[in-house]
Short mmCIF file of C-alpha atoms in Angstrom, two decimals:
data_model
loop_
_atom_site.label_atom_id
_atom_site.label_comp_id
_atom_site.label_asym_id
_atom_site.label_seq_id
_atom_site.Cartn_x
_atom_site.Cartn_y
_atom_site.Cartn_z
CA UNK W 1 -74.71 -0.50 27.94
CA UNK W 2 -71.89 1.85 29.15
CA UNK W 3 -68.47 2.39 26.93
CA UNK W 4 -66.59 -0.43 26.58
CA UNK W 5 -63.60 2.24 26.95
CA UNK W 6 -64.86 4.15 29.47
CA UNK W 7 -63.40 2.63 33.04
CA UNK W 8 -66.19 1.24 35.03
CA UNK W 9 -67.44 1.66 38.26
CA UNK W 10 -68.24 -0.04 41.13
CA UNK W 11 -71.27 -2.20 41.51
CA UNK W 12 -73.59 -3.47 44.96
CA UNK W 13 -74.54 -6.08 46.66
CA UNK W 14 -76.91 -6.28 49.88
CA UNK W 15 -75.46 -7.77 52.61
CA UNK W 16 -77.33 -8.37 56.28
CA UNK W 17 -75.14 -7.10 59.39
CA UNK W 18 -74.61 -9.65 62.17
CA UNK W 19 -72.96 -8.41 65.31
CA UNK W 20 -70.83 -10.67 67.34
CA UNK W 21 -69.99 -7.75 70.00
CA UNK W 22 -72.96 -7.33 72.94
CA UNK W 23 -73.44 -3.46 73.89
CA UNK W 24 -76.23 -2.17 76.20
CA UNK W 25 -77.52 0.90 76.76
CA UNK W 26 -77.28 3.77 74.41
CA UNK W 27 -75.10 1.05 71.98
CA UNK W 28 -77.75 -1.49 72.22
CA UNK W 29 -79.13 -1.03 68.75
CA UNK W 30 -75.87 -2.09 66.85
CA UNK W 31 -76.83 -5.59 68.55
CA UNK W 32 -79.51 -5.83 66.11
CA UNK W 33 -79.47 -8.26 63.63
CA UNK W 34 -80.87 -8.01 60.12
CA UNK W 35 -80.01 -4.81 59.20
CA UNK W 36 -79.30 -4.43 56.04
CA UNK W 37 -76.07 -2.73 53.96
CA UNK W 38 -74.57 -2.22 50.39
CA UNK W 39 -70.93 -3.90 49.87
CA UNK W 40 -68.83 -2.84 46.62
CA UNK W 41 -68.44 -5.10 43.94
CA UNK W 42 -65.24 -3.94 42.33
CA UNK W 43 -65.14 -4.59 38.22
CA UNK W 44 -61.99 -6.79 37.97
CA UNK W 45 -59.88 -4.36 35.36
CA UNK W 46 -56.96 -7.04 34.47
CA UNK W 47 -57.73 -6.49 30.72
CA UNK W 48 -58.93 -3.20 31.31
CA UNK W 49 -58.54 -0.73 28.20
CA UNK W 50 -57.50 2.70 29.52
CA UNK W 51 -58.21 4.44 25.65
CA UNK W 52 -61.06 6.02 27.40
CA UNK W 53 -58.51 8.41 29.66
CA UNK W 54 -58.20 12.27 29.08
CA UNK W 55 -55.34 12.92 27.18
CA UNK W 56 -53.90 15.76 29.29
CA UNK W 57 -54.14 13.35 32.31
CA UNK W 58 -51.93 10.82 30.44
CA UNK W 59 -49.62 13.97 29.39
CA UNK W 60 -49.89 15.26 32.49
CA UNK W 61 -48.46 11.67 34.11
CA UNK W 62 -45.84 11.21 31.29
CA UNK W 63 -44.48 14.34 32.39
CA UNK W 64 -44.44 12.95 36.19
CA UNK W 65 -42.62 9.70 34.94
CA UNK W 66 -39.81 11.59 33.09
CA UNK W 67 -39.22 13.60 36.04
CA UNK W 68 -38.77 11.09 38.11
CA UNK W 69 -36.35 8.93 35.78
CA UNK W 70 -34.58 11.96 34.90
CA UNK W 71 -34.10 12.99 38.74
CA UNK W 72 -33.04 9.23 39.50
CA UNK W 73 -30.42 9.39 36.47
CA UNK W 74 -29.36 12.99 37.23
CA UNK W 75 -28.02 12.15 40.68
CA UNK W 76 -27.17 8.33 39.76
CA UNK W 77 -25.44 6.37 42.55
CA UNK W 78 -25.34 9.76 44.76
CA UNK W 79 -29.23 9.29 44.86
CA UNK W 80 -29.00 5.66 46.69
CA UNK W 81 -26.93 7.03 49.85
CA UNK W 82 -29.88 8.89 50.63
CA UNK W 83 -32.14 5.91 50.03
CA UNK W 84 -32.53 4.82 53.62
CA UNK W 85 -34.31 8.53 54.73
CA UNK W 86 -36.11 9.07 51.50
CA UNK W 87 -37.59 5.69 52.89
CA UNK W 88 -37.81 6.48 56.26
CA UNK W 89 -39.45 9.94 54.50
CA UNK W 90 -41.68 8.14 52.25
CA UNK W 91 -42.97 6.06 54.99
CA UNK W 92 -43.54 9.08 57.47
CA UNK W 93 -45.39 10.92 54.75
CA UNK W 94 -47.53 7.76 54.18
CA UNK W 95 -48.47 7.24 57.88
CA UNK W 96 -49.26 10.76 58.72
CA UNK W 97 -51.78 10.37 55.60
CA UNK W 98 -53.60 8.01 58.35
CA UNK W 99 -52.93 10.98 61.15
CA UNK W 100 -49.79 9.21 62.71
CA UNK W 101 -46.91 11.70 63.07
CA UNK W 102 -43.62 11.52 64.66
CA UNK W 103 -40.69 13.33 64.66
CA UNK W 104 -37.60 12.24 62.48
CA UNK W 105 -35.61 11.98 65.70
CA UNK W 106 -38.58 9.57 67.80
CA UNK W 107 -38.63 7.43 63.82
CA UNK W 108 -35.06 7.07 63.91
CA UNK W 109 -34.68 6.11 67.62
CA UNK W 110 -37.52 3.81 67.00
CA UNK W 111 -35.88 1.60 64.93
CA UNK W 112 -33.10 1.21 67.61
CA UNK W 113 -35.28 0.30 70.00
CA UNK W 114 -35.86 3.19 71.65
CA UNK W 115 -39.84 3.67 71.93
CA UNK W 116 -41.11 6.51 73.54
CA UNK W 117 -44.04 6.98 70.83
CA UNK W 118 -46.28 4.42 69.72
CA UNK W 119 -46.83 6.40 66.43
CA UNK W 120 -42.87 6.42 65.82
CA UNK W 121 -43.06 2.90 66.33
CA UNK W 122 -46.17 2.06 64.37
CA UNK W 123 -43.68 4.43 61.70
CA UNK W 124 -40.64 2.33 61.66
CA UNK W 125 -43.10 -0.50 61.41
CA UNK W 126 -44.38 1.11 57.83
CA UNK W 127 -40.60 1.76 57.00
CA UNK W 128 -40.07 -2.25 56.79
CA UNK W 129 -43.11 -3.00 55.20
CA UNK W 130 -41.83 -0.66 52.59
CA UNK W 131 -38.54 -2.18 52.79
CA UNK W 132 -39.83 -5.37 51.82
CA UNK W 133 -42.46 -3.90 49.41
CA UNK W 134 -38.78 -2.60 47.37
CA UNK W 135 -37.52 -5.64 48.12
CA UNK W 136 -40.84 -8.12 46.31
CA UNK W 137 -40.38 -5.37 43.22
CA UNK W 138 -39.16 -8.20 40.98
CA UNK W 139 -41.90 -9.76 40.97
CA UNK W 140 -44.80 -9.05 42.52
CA UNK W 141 -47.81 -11.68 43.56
CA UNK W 142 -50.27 -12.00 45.73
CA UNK W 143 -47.97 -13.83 48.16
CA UNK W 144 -45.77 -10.91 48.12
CA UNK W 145 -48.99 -8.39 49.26
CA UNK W 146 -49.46 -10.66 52.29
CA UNK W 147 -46.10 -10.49 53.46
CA UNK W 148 -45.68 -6.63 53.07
CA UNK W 149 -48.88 -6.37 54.99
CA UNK W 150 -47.11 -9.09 57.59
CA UNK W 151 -44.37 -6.31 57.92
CA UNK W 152 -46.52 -3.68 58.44
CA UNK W 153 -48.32 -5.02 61.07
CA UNK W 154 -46.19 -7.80 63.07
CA UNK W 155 -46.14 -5.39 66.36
CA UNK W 156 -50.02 -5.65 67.03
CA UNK W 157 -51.64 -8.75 67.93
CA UNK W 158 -55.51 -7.24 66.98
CA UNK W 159 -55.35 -7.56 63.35
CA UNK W 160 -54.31 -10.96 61.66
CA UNK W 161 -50.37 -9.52 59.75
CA UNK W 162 -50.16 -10.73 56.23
CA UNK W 163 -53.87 -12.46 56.21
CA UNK W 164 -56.90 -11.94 54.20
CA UNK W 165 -59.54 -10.41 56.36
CA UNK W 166 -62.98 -12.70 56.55
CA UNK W 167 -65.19 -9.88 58.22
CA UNK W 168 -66.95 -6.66 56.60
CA UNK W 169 -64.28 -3.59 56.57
CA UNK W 170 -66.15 -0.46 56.18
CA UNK W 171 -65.37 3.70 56.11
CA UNK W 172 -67.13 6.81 57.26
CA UNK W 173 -69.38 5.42 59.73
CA UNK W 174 -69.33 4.73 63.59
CA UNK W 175 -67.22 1.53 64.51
CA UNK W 176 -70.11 -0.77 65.46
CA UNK W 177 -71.62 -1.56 62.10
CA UNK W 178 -71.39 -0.85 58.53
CA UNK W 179 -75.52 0.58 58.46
CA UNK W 180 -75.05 4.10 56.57
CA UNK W 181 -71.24 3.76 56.12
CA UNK W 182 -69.71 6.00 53.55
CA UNK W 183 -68.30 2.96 51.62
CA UNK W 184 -68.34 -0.53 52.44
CA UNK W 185 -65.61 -2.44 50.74
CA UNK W 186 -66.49 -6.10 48.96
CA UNK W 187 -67.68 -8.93 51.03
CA UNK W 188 -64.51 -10.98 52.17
CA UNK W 189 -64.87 -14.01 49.77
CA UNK W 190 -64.64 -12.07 46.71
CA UNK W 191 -60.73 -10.65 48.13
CA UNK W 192 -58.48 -13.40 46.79
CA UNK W 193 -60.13 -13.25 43.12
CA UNK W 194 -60.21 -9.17 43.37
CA UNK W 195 -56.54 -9.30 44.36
CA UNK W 196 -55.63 -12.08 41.91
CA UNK W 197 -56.86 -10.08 39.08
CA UNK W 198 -55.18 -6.67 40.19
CA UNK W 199 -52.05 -8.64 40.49
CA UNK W 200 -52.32 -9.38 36.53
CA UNK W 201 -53.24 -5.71 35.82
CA UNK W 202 -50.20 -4.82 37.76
CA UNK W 203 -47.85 -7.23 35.59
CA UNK W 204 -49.13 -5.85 32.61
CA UNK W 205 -46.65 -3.65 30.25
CA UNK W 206 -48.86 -1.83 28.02
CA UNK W 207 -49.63 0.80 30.58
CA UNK W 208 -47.83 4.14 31.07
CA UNK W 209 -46.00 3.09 34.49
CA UNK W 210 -47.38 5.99 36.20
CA UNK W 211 -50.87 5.23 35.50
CA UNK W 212 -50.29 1.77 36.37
CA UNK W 213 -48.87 2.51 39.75
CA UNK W 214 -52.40 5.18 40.40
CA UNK W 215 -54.94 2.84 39.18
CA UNK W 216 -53.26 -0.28 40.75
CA UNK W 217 -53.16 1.76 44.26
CA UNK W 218 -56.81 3.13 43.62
CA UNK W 219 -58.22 -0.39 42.50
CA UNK W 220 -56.43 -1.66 45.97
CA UNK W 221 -58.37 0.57 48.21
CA UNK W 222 -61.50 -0.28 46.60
CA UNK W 223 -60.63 -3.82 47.69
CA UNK W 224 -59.76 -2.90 51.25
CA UNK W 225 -58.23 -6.65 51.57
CA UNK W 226 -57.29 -6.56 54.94
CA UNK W 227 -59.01 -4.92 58.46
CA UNK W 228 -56.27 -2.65 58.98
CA UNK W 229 -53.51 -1.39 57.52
CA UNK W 230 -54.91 -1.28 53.56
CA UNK W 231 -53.62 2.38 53.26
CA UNK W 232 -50.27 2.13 54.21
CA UNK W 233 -49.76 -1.29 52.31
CA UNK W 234 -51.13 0.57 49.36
CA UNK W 235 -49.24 2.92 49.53
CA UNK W 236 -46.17 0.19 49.66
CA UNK W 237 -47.51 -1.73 46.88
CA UNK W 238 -47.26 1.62 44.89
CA UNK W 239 -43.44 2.32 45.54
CA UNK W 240 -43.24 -1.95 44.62
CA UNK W 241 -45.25 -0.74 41.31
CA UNK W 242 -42.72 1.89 40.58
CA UNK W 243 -39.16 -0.39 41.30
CA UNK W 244 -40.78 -2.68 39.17
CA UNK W 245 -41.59 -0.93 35.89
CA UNK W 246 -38.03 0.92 36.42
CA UNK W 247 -39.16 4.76 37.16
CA UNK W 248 -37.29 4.27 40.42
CA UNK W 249 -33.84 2.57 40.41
CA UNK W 250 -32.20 3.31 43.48
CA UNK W 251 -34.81 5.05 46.23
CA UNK W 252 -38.06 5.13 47.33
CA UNK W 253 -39.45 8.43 46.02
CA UNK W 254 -41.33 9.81 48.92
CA UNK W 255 -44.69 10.14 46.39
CA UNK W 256 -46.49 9.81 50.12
CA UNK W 257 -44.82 13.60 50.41
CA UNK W 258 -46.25 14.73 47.71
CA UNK W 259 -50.00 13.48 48.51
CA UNK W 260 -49.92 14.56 51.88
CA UNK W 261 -50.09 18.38 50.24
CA UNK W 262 -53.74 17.82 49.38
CA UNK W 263 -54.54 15.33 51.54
CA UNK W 264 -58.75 15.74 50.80
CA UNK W 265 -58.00 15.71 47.01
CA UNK W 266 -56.41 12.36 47.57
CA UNK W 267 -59.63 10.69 49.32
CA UNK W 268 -61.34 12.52 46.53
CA UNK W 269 -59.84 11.16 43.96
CA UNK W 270 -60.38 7.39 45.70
CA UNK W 271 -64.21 8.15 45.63
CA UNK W 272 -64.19 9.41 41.84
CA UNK W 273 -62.67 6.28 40.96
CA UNK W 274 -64.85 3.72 42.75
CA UNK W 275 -67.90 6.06 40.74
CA UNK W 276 -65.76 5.15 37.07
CA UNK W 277 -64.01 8.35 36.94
CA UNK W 278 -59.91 7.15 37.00
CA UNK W 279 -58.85 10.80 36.29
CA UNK W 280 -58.48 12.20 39.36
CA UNK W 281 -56.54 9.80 40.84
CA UNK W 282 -53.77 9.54 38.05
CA UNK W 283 -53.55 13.27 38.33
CA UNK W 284 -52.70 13.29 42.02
CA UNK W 285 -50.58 10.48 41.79
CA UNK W 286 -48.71 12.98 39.21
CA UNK W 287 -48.87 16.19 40.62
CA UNK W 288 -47.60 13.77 44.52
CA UNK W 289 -44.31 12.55 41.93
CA UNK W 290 -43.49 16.45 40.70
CA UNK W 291 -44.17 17.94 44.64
CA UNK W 292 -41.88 15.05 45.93
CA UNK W 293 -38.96 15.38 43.03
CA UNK W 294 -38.71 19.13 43.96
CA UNK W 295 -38.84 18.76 47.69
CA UNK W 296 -36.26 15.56 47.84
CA UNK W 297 -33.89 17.74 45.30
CA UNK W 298 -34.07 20.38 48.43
CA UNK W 299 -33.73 18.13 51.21
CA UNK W 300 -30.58 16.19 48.96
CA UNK W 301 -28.97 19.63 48.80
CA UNK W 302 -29.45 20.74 52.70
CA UNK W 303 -27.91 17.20 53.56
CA UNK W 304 -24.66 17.51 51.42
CA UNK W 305 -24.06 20.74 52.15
CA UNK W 306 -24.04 19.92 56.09
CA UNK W 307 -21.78 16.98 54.96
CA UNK W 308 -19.81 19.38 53.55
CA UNK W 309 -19.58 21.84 56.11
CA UNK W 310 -18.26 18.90 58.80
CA UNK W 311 -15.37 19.23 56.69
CA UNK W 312 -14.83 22.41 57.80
CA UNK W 313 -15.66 22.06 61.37
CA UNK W 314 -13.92 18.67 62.41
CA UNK W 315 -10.45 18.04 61.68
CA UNK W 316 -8.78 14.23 62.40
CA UNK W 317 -6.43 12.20 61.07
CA UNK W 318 -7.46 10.87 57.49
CA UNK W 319 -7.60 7.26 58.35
CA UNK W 320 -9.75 8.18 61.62
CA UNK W 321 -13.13 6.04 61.97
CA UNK W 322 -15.14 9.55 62.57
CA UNK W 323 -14.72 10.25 58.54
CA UNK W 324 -16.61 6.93 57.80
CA UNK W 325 -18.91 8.04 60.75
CA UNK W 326 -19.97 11.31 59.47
CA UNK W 327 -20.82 9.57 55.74
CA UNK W 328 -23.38 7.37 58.00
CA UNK W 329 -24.91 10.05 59.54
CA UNK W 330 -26.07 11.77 56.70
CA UNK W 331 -28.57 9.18 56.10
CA UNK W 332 -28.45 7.48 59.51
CA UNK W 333 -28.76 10.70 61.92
CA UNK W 334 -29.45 8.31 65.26
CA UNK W 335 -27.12 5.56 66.54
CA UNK W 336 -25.89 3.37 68.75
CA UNK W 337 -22.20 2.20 69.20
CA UNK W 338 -23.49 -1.27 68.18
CA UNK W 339 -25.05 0.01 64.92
CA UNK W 340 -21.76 2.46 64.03
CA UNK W 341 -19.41 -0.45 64.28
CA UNK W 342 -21.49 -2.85 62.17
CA UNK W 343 -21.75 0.20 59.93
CA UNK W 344 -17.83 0.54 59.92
CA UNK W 345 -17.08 -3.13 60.22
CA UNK W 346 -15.04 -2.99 63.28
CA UNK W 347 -15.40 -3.51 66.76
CA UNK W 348 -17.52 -1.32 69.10
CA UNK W 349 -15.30 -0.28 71.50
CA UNK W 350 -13.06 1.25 68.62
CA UNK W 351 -16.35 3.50 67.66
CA UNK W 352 -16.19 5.43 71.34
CA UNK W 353 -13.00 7.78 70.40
CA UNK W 354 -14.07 9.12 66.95
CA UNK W 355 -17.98 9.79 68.40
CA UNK W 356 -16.39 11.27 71.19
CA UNK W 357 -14.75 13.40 68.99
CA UNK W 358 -17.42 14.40 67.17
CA UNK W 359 -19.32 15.58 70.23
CA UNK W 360 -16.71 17.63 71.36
CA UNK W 361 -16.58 18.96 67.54
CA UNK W 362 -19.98 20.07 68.08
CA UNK W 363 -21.24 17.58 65.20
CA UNK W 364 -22.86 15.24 67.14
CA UNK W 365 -25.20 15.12 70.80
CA UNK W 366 -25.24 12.13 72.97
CA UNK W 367 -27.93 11.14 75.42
CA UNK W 368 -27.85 7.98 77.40
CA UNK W 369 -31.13 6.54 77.36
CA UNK W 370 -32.61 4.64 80.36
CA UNK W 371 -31.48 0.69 79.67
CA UNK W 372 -30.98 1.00 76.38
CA UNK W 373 -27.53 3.14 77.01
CA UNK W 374 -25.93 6.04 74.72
CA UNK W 375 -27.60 7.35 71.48
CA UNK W 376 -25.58 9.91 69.37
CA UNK W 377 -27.75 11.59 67.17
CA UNK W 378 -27.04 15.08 64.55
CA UNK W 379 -29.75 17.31 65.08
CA UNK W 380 -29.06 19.04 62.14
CA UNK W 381 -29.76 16.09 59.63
CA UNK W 382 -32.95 15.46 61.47
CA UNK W 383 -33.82 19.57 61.48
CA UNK W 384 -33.68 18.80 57.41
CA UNK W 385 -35.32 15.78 57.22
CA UNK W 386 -38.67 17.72 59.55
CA UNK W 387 -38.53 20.51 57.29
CA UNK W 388 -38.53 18.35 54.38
CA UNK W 389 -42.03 17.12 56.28
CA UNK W 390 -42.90 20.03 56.76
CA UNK W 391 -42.92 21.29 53.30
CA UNK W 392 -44.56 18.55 52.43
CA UNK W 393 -47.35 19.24 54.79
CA UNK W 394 -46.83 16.85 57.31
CA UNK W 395 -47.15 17.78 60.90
CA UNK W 396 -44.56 16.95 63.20
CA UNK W 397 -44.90 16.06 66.89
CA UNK W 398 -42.12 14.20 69.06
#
């Protein structure tokens, strides 16, 4: 009988493979029927006992919480104008974990409509689903899973958005069948119950919150609810984990960032855990919170101090609408006329003489984009916000 305190592993059941898909020729054998593979049974862990963790790993994580608290309380309500690119950051840094990279400028543009990369889009995509993942914080159910996943993936019409999946889901392996896959995640009819009972784990308070949130997102990926998309809903649910046990207050901390520096460790760490070994996991979920508390502190600074350097390069009138402008673009670095005046609460054709001004200032570059019109955009907020990607490992491509 294994330790009662020890955190248990994953179990197996056979399954038989039955293709619905017809190949011929050299993919004729995945037509086959009977062959046989092993799904994961995942423990259910809602009254888990964690006693059995290392106690540098749970000194190690309650270092990573109060580093994050104390970054959130050090900057206070400063922290929360940056909120919408830490997002946009935190979402980046989570897709590019699944190889899809974009430049801050194609992200940005994306959301306006302006879709020149289907990995930008598939990007702003991830940056609502975390959106609404802050937004479910409160309280979060197995309803509110579904509908982050719904987010994520309302652009594609091959995988069912915010829907249980009710077919094997498998990883390491060809895409034809599960036969020799490196993990095959639970049959489909054990999801709801697997879910239901992380959902309790999640809502319990006796956990350090940073354990919580690495063992909630681990535990998720050993489910592999859905046929696409688990990873980057995971990776939502953990920034929902962390606005609702109150280490995050008013951003997203772009923990993503901080993975994406040891990107192998990370799937590393997934595999230890489904073999009963939670360690590994907890400590990159800590050592992801310190990397992404230094880098945001750098990419906070680099953004102010261009704010404050407009100052000295653009000179108006006090009451001008480029002042108000100029506070938007430091966490809005792409827009449209429309989106400025909603920003400023006036009409749009009053927006034209400040961003015309700040053109000529130098501040801003305009393009006009086929149909969709003129974009302004500051290259030098989105030069911080790729190298803030950068340092954190992430690859950028327009």
């Amino acid at each position: 009988m294994s330790n009662p305190d020890s955190w248990p592993q994953l179990a197996y059941e056979e399954h038989i493979w039955e293709s619905s898909a017809h190949f011929w020729g050299v993919n004729a054998e995945y037509t086959n029927t009977g062959l046989r593979y092993a799904a994961a049974i995942p423990p259910q862990i809602a009254s888990q006992s964690i006693s059995g963790l290392n106690a540098s790993t749970l000194r190690h994580a309650e270092q990573a919480t109060m580093e994050l608290i104390r970054f959130d309380q050090e900057l206070g309500s400063m922290i929360a104008n940056f909120a919408p690119v830490l997002l946009r950051s935190e979402s980046a840094s989570s897709s590019q974990i699944e190889n899809l990279s974009a430049s801050a400028r194609a992200i940005f543009s994306a959301e306006l409509g302006l879709i020149k990369s289907r990995n930008a889009e598939m990007i702003a995509a991830n940056t609502k689903a975390m959106e609404a993942a802050i937004d479910l914080a409160e309280e979060i159910s197995s309803g509110s899973i579904l509908k982050m996943h719904e987010v994520l993936m309302s652009s594609q019409n091959i995988h069912a958005p915010g829907q249980w999946r009710d077919e094997p889901v498998w990883i390491g392996t060809n895409s034809h069948s599960p036969h020799g896959a490196e993990y095959v995640a639970p049959h489909s009819a054990r999801v709801p119950e697997l879910v239901d009972d992380l959902v309790l784990f999640l809502q319990r308070q006796d956990i350090p919150p940073l354990v919580q949130v690495a063992l909630v997102h681990a535990q998720f990926e050993a489910i592999h609810p859905f046929t696409d998309g688990n990873g980057r809903t995971g990776r939502a649910l953990a920034q929902s984990t962390l606005r609702h046990r109150g280490i995050t207050r008013n951003v997203a901390m772009p923990v993503s960032a901080g993975l994406l520096a040891d990107i192998d460790g990370y799937h590393q760490a997934l595999t230890d855990y489904r073999q009963g070994k939670p360690e590994a996991i907890i400590q990159a979920f800590s050592a992801a919170s310190l990397r992404a508390v230094a880098n945001t502190r750098q990419l906070v600074t680099e953004i102010t101090e261009l704010r404050n350097s407009w100052n000295d390069r653009f000179h108006a009138r006090k009451s001008s609408n480029a002042w108000a402008i100029l506070d938007l673009l430091m966490t809005q670095p792409v827009v449209t006329a429309a989106t400025a005046a909603q920003h400023l609460g006036v009409k749009t054709p009053n927006v034209y003489p400040p961003l015309k001004a700040l053109v000529e200032a130098g501040v801003l570059q305009s393009k006009n984009e086929h149909k969709l019109g003129l974009f302004w955009r500051s290259d030098e907020v989105l030069q911080a916000i790729d190298r803030f990607a950068k340092r954190a490992g992430k690859r950028s491509k327009s």
